[in-house]
Short mmCIF file of C-alpha atoms in Angstrom, two decimals:
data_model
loop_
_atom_site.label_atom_id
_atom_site.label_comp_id
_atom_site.label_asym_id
_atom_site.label_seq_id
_atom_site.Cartn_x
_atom_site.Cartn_y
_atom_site.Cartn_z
CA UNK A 1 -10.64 -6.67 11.52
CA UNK A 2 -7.44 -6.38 13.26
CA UNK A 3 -5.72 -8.33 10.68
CA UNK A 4 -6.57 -5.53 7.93
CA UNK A 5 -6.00 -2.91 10.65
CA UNK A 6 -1.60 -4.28 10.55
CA UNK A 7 -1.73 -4.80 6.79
CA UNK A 8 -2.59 -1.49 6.75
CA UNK A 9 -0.20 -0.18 8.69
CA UNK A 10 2.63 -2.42 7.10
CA UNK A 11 1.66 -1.18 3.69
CA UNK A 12 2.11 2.25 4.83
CA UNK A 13 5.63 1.77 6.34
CA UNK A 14 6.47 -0.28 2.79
CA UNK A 15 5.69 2.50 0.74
CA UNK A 16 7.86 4.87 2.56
CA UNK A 17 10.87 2.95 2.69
CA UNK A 18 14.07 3.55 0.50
CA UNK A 19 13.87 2.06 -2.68
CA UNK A 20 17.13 1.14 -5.01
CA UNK A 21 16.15 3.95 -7.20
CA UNK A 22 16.07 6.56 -4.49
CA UNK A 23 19.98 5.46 -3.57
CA UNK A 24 20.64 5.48 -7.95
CA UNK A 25 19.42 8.47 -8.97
CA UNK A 26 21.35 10.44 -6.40
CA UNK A 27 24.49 8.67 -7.01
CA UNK A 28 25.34 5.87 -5.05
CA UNK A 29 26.82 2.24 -5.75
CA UNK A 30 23.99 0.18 -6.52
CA UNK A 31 25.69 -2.22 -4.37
CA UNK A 32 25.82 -0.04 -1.18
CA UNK A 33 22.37 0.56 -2.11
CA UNK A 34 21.26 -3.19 -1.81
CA UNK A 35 22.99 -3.70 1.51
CA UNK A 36 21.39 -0.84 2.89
CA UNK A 37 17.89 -1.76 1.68
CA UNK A 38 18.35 -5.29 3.28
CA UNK A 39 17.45 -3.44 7.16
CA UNK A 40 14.30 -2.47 5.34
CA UNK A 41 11.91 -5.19 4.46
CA UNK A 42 8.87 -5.80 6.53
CA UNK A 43 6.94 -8.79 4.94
CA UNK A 44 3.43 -9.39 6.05
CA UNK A 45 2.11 -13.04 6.34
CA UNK A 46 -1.26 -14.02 7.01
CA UNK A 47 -0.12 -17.03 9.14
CA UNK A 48 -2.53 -16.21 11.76
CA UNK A 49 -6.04 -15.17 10.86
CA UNK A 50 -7.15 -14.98 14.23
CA UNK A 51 -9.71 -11.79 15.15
CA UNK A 52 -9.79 -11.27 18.67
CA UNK A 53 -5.95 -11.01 19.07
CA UNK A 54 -4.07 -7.93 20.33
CA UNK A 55 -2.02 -5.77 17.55
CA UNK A 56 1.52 -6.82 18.87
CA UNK A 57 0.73 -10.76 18.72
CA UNK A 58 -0.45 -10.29 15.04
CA UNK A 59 2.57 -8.44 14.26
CA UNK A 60 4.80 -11.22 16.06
CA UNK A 61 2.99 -13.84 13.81
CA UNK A 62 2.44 -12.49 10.84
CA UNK A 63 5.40 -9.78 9.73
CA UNK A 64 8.85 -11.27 9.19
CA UNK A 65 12.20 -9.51 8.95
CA UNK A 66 15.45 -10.04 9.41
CA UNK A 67 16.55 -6.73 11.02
CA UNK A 68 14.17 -3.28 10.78
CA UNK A 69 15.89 0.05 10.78
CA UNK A 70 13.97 2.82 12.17
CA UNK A 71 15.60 5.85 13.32
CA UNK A 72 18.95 6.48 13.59
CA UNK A 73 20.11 3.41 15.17
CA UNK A 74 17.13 2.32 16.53
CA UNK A 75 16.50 -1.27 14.47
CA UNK A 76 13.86 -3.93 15.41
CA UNK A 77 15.58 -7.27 15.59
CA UNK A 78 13.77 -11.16 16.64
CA UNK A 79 11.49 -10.59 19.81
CA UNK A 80 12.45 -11.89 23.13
CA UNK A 81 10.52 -12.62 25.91
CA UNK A 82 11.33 -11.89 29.58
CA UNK A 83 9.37 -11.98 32.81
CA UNK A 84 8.04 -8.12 32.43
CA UNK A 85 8.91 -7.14 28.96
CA UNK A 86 9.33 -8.25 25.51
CA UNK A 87 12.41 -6.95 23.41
CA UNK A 88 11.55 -6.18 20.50
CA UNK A 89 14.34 -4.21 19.28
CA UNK A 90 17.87 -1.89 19.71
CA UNK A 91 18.89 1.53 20.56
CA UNK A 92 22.95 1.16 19.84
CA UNK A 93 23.10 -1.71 22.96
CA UNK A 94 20.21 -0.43 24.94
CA UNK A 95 16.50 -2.64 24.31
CA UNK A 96 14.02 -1.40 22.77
CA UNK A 97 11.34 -2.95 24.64
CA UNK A 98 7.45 -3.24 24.68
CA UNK A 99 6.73 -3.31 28.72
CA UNK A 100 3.50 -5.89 29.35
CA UNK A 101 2.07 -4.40 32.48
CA UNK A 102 1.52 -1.11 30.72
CA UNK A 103 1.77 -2.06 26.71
CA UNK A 104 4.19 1.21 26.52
CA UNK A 105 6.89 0.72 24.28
CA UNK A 106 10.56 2.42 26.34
CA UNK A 107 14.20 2.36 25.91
CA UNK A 108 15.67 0.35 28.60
CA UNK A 109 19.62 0.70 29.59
CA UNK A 110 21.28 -2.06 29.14
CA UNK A 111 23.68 -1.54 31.76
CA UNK A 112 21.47 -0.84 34.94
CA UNK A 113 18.21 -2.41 33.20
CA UNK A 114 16.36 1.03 34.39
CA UNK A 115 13.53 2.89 31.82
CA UNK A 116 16.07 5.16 29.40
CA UNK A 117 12.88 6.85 27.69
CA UNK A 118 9.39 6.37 26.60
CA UNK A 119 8.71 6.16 23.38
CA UNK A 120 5.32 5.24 22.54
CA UNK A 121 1.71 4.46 24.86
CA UNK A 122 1.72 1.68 22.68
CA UNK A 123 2.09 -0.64 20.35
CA UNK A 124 -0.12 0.34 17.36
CA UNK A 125 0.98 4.28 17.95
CA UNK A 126 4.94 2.52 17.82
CA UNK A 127 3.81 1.43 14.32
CA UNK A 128 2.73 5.08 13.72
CA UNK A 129 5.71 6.48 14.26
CA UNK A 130 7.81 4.41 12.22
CA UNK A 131 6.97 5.88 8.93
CA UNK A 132 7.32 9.29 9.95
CA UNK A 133 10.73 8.12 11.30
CA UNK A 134 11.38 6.26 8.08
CA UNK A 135 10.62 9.38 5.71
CA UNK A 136 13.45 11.88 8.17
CA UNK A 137 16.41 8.52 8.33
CA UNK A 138 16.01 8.55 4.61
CA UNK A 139 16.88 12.20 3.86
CA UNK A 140 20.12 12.08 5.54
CA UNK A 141 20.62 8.41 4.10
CA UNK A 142 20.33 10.15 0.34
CA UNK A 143 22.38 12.68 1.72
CA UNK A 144 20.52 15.31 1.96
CA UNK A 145 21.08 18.01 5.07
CA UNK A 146 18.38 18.10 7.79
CA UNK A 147 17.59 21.56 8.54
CA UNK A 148 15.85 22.89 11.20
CA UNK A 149 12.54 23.40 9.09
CA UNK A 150 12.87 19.56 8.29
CA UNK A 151 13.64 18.73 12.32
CA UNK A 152 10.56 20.97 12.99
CA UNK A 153 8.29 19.38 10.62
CA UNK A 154 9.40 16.11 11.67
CA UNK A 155 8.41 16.57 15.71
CA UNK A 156 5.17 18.04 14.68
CA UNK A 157 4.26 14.92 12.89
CA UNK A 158 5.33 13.03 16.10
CA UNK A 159 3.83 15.12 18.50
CA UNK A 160 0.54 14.65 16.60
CA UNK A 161 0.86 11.03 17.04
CA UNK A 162 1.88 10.60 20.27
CA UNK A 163 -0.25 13.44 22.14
CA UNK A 164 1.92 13.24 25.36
CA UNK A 165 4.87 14.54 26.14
CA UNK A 166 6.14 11.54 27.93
CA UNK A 167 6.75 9.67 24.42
CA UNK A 168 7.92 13.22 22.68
CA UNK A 169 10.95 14.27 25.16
CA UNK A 170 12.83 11.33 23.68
CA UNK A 171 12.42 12.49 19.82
CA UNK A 172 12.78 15.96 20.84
CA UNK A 173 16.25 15.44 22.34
CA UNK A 174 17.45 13.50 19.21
CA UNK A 175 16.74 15.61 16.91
CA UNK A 176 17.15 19.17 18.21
CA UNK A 177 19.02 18.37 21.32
CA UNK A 178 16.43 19.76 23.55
#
């Protein structure tokens, strides 16, 4: 059940990311608009069919990408283990990382390895986010302005997923400064 559970949730994020004739039709090179769709494909494989496996293990076996924009400059890149965290992405040169002890997913400095900002209780509600993320990056990528009714609707869809303001000061800050 899992397994349909992520393709789920990869479909979702799919459908929401730019496409070449988003870029076209509001004028831009249509090679500009390949390179920028490159940091935007998530391909699901069902190399592991296993069923009592936990979200993020299914997503490390069975979604390939090369790099994964999400926000800003927040990409996923190729996972990394370490002794109390895996990496699973960037923030500029801070980790993105998924801690094991609590399953959170966090922003960790890369300069005095200390917990930046929370981002997410976990995993699945990381995956969540990302096409709510997705849907605000792209606006500004077809270049159009983000108001403050756009910034607004935008943390009220991620407040409604997270539930906790732990994970919401983060978004807050970058998008209204606050």
């Amino acid at each position: 059940m899992q397994h349909k559970h992520l393709e789920q949730k990869i479909a979702k994020i799919n459908s929401l990311i730019p496409k070449l004739d988003d870029f076209l039709q509001n004028g831009f090179d249509n090679d500009y608009a390949q390179a920028f769709i490159s940091d935007y494909i998530l391909e699901f494989k069902k190399e592991c069919n296993e069923t009592e496996i936990e979200l993020f293990e299914l997503f490390k076996l069975n979604v390939k990408y090369k790099r994964f924009s999400i926000f800003g400059s927040m990409m996923l890149t190729e996972f990394e283990e370490y002794e109390e965290f895996y990496k699973i992405g960037n923030l500029e040169s801070d980790l993105l990382i998924l801690i094991k002890s609590t399953k959170e997913i966090a922003i960790l400095d890369h300069e005095h390895f200390e917990i930046r900002d929370y981002i997410s209780k976990n995993f699945e509600v990381f995956l969540d986010l990302i096409p709510v993320l997705i849907s605000y990056d792209k606006l500004g990528y077809l270049g159009e302005k983000y108001t403050i009714d756009i910034k607004v609707k935008t943390l009220k869809e991620i407040k409604k997923i997270l539930k906790s303001e732990k994970y919401y000061s983060f978004f807050s800050y970058s998008l209204m400064g606050v």
